[in-house]
Short mmCIF file of C-alpha atoms and ligand atoms in Angstrom, two decimals:
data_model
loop_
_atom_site.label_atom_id
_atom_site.label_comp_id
_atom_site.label_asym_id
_atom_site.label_seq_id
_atom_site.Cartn_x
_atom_site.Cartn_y
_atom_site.Cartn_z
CA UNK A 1 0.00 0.00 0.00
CA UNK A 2 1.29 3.52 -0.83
CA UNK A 3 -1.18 5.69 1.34
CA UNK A 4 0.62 9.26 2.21
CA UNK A 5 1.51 9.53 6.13
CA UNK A 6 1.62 12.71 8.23
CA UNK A 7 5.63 12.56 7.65
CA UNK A 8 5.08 12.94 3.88
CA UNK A 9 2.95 16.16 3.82
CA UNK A 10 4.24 19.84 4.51
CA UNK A 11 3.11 20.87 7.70
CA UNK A 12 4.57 24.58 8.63
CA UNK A 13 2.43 26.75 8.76
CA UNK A 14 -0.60 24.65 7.97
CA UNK A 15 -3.89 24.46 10.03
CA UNK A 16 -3.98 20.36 10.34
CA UNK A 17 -7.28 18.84 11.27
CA UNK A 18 -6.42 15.78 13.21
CA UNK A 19 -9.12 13.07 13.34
CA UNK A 20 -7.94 10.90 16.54
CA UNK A 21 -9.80 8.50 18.51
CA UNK A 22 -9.66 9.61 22.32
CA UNK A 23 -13.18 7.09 22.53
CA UNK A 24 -11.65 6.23 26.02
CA UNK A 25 -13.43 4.82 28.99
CA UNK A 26 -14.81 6.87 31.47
CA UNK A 27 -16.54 6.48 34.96
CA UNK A 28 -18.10 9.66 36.38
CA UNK A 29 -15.98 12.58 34.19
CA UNK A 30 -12.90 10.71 34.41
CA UNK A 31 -10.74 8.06 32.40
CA UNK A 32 -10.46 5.05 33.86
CA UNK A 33 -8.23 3.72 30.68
CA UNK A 34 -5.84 6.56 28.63
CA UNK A 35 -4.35 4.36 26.23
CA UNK A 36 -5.84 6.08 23.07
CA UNK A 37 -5.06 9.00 24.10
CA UNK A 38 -1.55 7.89 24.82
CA UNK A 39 -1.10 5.94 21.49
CA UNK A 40 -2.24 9.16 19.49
CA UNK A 41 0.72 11.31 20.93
CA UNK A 42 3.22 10.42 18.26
CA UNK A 43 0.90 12.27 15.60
CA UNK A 44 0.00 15.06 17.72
CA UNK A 45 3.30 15.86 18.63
CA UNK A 46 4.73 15.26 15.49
CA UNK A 47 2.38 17.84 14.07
CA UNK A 48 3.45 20.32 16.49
CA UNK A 49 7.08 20.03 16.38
CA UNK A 50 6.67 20.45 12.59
CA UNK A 51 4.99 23.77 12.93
CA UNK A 52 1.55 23.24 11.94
CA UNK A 53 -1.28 24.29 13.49
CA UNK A 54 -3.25 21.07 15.22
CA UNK A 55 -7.00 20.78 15.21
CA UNK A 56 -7.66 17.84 17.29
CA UNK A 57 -11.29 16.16 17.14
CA UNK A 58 -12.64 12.67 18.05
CA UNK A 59 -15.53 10.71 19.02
CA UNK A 60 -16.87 9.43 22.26
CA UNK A 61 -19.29 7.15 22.96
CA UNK A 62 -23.04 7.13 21.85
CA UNK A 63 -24.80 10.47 21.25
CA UNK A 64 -28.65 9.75 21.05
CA UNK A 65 -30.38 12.10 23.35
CA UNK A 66 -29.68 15.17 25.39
CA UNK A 67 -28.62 12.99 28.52
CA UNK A 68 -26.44 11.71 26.29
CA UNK A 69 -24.29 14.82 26.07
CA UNK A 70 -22.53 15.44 29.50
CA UNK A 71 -22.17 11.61 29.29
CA UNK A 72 -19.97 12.05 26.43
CA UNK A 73 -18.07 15.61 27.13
CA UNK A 74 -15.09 15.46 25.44
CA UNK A 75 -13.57 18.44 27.88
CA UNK A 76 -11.71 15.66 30.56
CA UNK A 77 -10.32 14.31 27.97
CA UNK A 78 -8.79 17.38 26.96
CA UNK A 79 -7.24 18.17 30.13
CA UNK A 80 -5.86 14.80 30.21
CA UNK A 81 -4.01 15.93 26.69
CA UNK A 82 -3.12 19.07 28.03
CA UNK A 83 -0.89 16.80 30.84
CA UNK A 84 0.20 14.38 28.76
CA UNK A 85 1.57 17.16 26.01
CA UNK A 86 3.03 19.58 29.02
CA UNK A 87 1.42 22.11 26.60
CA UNK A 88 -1.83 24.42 27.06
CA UNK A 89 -4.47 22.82 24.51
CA UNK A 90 -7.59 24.89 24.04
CA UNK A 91 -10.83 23.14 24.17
CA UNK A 92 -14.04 24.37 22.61
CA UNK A 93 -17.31 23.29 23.86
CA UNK A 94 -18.83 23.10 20.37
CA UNK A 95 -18.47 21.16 16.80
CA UNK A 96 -19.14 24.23 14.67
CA UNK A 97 -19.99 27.88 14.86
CA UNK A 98 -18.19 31.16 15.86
CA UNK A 99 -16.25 30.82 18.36
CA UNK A 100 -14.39 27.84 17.10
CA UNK A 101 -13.65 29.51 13.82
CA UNK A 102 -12.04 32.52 15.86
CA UNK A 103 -10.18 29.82 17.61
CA UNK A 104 -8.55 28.35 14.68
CA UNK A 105 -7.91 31.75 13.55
CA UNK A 106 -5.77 32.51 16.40
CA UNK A 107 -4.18 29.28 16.41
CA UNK A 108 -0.25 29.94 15.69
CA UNK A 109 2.25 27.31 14.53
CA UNK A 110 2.64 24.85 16.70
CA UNK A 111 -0.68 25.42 18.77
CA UNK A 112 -3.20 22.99 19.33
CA UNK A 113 -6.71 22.98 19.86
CA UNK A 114 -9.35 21.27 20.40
CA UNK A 115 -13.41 20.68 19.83
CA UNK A 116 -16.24 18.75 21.68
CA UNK A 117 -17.74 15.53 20.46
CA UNK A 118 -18.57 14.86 17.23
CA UNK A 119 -21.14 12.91 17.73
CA UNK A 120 -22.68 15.94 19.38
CA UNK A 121 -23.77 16.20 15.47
CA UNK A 122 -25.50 12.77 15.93
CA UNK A 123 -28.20 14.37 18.35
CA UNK A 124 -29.53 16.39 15.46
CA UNK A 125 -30.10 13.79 12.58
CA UNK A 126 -26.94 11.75 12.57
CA UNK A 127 -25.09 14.00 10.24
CA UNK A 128 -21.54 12.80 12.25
CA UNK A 129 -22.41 9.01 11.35
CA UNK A 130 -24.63 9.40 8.77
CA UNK A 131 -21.59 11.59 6.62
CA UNK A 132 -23.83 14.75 6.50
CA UNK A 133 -22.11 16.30 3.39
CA UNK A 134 -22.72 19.77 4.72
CA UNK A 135 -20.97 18.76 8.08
CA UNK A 136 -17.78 17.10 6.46
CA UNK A 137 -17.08 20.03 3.96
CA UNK A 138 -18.08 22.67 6.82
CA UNK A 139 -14.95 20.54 9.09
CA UNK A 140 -12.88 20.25 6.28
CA UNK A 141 -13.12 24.39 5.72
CA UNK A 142 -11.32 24.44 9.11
CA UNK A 143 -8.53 23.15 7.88
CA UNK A 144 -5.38 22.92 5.30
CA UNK A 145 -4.87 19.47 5.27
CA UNK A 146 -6.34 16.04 7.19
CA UNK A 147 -4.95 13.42 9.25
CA UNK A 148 -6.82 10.73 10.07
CA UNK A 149 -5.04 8.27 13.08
CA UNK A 150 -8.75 7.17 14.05
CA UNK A 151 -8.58 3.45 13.36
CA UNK A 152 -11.18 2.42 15.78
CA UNK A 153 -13.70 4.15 13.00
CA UNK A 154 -12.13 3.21 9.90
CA UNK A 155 -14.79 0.43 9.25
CA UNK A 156 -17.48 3.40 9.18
CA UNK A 157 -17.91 6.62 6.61
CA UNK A 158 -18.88 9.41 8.71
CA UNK A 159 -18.14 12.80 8.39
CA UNK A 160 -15.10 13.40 10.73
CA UNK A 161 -13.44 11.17 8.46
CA UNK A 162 -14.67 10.11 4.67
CA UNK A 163 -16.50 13.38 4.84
CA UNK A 164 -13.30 15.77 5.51
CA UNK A 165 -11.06 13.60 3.59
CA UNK A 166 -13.55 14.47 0.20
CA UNK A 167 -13.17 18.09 1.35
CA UNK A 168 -9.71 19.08 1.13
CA UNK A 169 -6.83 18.60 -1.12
CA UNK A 170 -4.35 16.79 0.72
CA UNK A 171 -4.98 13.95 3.30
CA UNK A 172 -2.67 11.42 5.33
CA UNK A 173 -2.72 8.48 7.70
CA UNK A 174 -1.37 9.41 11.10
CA UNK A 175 1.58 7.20 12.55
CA UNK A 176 -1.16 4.53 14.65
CA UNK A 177 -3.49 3.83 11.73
CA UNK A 178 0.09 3.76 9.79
CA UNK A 179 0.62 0.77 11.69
CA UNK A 180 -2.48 -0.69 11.36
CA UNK A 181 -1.99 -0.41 7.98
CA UNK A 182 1.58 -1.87 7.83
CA UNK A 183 0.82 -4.80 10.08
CA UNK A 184 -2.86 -6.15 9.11
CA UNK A 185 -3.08 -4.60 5.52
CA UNK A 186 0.56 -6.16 5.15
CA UNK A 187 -1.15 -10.15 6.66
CA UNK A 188 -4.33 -9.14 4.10
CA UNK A 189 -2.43 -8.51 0.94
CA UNK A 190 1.03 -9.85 1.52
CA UNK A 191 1.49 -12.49 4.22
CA UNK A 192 4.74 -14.04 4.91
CA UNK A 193 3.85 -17.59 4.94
CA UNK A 194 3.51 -20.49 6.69
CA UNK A 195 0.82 -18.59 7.76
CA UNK A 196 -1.43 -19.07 10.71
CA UNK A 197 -4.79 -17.83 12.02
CA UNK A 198 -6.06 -18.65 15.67
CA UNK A 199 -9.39 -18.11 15.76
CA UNK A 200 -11.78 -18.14 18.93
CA UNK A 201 -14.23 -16.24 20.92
CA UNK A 202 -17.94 -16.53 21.56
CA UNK A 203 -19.53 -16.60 18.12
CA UNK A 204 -19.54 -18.45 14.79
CA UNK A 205 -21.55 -15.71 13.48
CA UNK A 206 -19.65 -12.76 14.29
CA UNK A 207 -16.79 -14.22 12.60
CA UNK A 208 -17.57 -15.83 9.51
CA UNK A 209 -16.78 -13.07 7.17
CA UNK A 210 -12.90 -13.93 8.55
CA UNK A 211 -13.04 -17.06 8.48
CA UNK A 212 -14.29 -17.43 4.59
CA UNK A 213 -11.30 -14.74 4.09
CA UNK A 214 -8.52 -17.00 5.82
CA UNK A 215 -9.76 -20.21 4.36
CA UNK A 216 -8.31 -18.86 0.89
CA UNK A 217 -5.04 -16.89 2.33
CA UNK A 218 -3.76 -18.91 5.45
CA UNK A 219 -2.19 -22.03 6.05
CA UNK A 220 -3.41 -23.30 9.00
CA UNK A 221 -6.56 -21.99 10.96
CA UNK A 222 -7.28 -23.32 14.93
CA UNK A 223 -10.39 -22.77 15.72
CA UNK A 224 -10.63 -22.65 20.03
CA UNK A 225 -13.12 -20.57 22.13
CA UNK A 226 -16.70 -20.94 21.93
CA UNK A 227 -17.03 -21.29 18.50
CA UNK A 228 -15.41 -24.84 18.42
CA UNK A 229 -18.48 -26.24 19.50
CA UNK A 230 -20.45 -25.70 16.88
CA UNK A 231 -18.00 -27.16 14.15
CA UNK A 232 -17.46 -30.14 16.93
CA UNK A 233 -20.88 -30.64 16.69
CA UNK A 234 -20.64 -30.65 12.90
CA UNK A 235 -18.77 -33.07 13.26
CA UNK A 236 -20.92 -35.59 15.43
CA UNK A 237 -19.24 -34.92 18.29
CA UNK A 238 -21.88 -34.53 21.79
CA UNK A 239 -20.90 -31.15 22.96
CA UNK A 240 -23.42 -31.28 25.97
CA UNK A 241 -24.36 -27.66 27.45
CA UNK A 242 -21.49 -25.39 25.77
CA UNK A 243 -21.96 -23.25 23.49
CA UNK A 244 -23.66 -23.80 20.26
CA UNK A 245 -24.90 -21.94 17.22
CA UNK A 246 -27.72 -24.55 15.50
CA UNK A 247 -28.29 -22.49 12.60
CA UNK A 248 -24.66 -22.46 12.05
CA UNK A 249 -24.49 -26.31 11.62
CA UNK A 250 -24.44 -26.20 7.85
CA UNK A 251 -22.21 -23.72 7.80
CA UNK A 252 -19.80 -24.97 10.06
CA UNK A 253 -19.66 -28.51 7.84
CA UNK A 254 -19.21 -26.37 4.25
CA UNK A 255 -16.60 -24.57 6.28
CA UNK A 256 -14.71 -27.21 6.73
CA UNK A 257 -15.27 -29.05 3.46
CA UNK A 258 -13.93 -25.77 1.77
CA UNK A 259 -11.23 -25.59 4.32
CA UNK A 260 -9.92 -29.04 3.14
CA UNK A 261 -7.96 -29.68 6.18
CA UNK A 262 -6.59 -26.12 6.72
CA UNK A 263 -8.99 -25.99 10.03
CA UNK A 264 -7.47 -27.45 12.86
CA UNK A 265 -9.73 -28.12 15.89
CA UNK A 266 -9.47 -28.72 19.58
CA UNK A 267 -9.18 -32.73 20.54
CA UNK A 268 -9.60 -32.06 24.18
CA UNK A 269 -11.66 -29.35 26.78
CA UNK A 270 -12.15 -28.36 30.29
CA UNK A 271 -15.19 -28.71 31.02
CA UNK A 272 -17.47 -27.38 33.67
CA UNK A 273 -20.99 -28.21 35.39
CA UNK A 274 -22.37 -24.85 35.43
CA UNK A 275 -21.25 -21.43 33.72
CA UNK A 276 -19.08 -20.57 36.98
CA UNK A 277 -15.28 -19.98 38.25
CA UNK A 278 -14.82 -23.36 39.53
CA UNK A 279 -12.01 -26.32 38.38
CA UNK A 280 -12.73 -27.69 35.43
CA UNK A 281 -12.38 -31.47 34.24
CA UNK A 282 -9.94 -32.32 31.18
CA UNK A 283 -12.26 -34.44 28.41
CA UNK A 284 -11.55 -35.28 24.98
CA UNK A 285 -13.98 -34.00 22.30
CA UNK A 286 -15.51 -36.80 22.18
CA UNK A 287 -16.63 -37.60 25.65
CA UNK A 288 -18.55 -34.88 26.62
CA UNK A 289 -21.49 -35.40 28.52
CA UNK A 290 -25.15 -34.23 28.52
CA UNK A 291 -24.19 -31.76 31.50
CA UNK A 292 -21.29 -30.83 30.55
CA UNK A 293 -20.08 -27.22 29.15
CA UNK A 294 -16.48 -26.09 27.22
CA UNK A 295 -15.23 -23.54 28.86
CA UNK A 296 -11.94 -23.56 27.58
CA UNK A 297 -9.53 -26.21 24.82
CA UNK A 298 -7.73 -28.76 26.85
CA UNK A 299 -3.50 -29.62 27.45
CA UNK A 300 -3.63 -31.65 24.35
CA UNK A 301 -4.82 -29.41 22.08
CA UNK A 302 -2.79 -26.37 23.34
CA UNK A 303 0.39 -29.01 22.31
CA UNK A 304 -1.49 -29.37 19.27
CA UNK A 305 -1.99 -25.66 18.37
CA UNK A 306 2.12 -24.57 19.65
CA UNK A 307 3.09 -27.42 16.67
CA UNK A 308 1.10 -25.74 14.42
CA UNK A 309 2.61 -22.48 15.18
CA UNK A 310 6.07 -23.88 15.83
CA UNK A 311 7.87 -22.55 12.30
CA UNK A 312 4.80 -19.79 11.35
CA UNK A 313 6.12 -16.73 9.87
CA UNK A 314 2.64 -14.80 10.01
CA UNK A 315 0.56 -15.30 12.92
CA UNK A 316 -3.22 -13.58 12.72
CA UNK A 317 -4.82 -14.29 16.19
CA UNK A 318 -8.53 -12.76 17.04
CA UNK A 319 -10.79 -14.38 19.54
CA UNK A 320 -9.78 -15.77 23.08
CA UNK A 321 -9.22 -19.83 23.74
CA UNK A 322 -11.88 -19.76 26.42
CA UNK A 323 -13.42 -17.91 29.11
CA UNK A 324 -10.20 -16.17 29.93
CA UNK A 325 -12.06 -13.65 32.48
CA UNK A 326 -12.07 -16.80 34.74
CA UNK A 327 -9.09 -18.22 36.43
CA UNK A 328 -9.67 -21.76 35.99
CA UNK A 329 -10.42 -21.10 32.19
CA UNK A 330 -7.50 -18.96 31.29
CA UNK A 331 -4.59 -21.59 31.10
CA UNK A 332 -6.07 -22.05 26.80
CA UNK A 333 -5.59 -18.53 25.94
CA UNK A 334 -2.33 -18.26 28.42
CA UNK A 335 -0.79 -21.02 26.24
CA UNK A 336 -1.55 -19.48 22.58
CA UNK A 337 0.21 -16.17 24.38
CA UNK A 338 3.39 -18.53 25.01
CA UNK A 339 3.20 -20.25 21.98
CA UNK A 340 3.52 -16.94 20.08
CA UNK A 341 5.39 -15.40 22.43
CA UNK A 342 8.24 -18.31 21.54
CA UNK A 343 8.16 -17.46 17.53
CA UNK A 344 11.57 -15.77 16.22
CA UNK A 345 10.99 -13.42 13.06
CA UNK A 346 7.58 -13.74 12.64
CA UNK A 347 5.03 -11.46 12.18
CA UNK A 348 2.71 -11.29 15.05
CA UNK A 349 -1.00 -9.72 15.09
CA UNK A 350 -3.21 -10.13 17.72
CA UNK A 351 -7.15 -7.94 17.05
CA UNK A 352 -10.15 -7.88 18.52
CA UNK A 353 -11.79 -5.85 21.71
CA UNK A 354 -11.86 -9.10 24.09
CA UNK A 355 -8.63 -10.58 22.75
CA UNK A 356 -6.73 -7.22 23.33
CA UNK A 357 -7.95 -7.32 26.37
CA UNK A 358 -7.56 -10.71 27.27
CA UNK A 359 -3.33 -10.19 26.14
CA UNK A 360 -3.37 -7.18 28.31
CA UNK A 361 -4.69 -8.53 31.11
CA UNK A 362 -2.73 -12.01 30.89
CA UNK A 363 0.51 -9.73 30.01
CA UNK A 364 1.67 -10.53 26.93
CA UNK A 365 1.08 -7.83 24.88
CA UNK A 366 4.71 -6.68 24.40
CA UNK A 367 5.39 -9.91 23.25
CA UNK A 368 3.02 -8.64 19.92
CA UNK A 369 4.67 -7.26 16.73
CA UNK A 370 1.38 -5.12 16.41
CA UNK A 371 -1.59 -5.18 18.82
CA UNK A 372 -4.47 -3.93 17.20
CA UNK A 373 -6.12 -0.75 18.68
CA UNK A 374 -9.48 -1.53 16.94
CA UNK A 375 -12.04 -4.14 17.85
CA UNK A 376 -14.43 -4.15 15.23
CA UNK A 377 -12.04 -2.37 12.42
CA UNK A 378 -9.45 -4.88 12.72
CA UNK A 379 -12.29 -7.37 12.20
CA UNK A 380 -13.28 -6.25 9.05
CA UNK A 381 -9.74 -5.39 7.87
CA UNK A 382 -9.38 -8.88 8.36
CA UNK A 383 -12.19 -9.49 6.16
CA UNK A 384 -10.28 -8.08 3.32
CA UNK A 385 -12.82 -5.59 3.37
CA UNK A 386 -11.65 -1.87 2.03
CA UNK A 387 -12.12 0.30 4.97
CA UNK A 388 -13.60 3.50 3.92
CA UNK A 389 -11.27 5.11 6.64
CA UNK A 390 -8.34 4.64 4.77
CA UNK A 391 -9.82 3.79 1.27
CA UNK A 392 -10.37 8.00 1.64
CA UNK A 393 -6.67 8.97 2.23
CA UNK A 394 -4.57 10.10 -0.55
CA UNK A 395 -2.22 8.22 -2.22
CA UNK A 396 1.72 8.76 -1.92
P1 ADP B 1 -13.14 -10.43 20.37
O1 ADP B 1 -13.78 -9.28 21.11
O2 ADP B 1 -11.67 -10.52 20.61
O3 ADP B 1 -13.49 -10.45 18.92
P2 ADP B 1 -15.28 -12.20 21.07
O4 ADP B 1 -16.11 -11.04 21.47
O5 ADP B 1 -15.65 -12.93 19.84
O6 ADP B 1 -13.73 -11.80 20.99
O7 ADP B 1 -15.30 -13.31 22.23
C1 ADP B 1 -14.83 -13.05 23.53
C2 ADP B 1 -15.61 -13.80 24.55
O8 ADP B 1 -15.71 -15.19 24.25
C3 ADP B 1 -14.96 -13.73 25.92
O9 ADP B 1 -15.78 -12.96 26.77
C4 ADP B 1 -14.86 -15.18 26.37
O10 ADP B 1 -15.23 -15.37 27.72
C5 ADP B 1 -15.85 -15.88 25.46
N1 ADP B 1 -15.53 -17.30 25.32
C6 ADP B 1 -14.39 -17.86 24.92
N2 ADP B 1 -14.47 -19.22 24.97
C7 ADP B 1 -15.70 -19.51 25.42
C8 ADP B 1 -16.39 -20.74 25.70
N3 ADP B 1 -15.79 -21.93 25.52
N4 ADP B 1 -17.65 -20.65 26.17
C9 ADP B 1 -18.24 -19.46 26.35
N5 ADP B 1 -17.66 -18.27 26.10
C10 ADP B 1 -16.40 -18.29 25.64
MG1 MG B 2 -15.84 -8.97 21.81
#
């Protein structure tokens, strides 16, 4: 891919809009989690140190109604950037009018400012998510040229992105969604091989579209978390009270029929009596009783899955092994980390809000070549699916 990055464009003097994605996690008016905000520093400061002039502007949360305002008020978030830059940034309560045009009037090189919500504009008709034309080419008269390092959105058109970047001349990825696009566009279009997906998590259904995709570009696919129970029951197998997607059955089978041998599934699972924090009991596939429930693959087929990864030289992993959140049902997703964690000179990509969360938590994030910052993005970017989020930014 040849998209244009923030380093390629000319930046003195220039009023850059910078479309970040500070959609952090907040209890009562105040983070809880600052990683986005963290992550999007490189951009922002490389912006400022280059002498332009940054207009900073994300989304947060779920506008819908009026409660939904001081829910989502952008201003702590500010502050927080204001620390975190050790430089004044000024924050306008509003997406549009007056006194935010004075604002970036005033602005001088190396200033930064920035506005409230822009989903504020969903209250009022959607015109944020719904790509309002008026609203995109009214942002995009703010501004020289556009940055977008919002990869958490890419997967959507709305107007603080696809709208803006149709609105001015000149438009680059920021350094994070650089790296997005580096790391999974590079496993979409280019992938070292052998190549191997791990692929887990609650849901057949949610995952199909990747699935479909990998069949045809990786090697290998291991198929843990909940979703092995429907292809073990497509198999025959009695998978007794886990998980289970009927109307998947079919799919599951001509899945695997088009997969011709590419899927590799669990041969063992820890089962438990009830959905509950308690030891589980080790039992092959095939011996699963009427009571019993899957919460997590088994010894054998971790040894199973670390031979299949053993001399992988792209590794796509999305979806956790089991019920990680519970101690006794952690040790499946613990081993994939190690397993990956032992690879030399591969290419490493781990996506997907739960599986993100489940390396954080279990510690092994470093131990990533790329962690991806977006749940449902780096789903469809899996996919192969263009994302209109970067589809919209010039090329080099
Ligand atoms: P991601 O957000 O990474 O795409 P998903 O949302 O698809 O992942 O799935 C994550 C959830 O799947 C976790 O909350 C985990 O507890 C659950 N899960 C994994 N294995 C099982 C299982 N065997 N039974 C029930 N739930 C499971
Ligand atoms: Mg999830």
């Amino acid at each position: 891919m040849s998209k244009r990055i923030v380093s390629d464009l000319e930046l003195k003097g220039k009023r850059v809009l910078i479309r970040v994605d500070f959609n952090v996690p907040m209890k009562e008016g105040k983070i809880t989690d600052d990683t986005r905000v963290r992550a999007a520093l490189p951009t922002i400061e490389y912006v400022l140190n280059h002498g332009g002039k940054a207009i900073v502007f994300s989304h947060l949360g779920r506008v819908k109604s009026e409660e939904d305002l001081a829910k989502n008020d952008l201003a702590p978030v500010a502050k927080h950037l204001e620390e975190l830059l050790g430089k004044k940034v000024t924050f306008i309560n509003a997406t549009r009018g007056k006194e935010l045009e004075d604002a970036v009037s005033k602005l001088q090189d190396g200033e930064i400012l920035m506005f409230q919500n822009t989903r504020y504009e969903d209250l009022d008709g959607k015109k944020e998510s719904k790509n309002d034309p008026e609203l995109g080419a009214y942002w995009a008269s703010l501004g020289d040229v556009f940055v977008n390092d919002a990869f958490g959105t890419a997967h959507r058109a709305h107007a603080s992105n696809v709208g803006i970047a149709s609105n001015v001349k000149e438009s680059a990825a920021g350094f994070l969604l650089e790296k997005e696009i580096k790391y999974i566009g590079g496993a979409v279009d280019n992938p070292v091989h052998p190549y191997v997906a791990i692929l887990g998590g609650a849901k057949v259904s949610d995952k199909i579209g990747v699935i479909s995709e990998l069949i045809n570009k990786a090697d290998k696919i291991l198929i843990g978390g909940g979703m092995m129970f429907t292809f073990l029951k497509a198999l025959g197998n009695n998978i007794g009270k886990s998980l289970c997607e009927d109307d998947k059955l079919d799919l599951a089978k001509e899945l695997l029929e088009k997969a011709a041998g590419k899927i590799v599934l669990p041969v063992d699972a820890v089962c438990a009596k009830e959905f509950a924090d308690v030891p589980g009991v080790v039992k092959s596939v095939s011996d699963l009783a009427e009571d019993d429930m899957g919460l997590d693959i088994g010894p054998k087929t971790l040894e199973l899955f670390a031979d299949a990864l053993k001399d992988a030289k792209t590794v796509v992993w999305n979806g956790p092994m089991g019920v990680f959140e519970m101690k006794n049902y952690e040790a499946g997703t613990i081993g994939v980390c190690q397993a990956i964690a032992h690879l030399t000179g591969a290419n490493t990509i781990v996506g997907g809000g739960d599986s993100v969360a489940a390396v954080e938590k279990l510690g092994y994030a470093d131990k990533f070549s790329h962690v991806s910052t977006g749940g449902g993005a780096s789903l469809e970017y899996l996919e192969g699916k263009t994302l209109p989020g970067i589809a919209c930014i010039s090329e080099k």
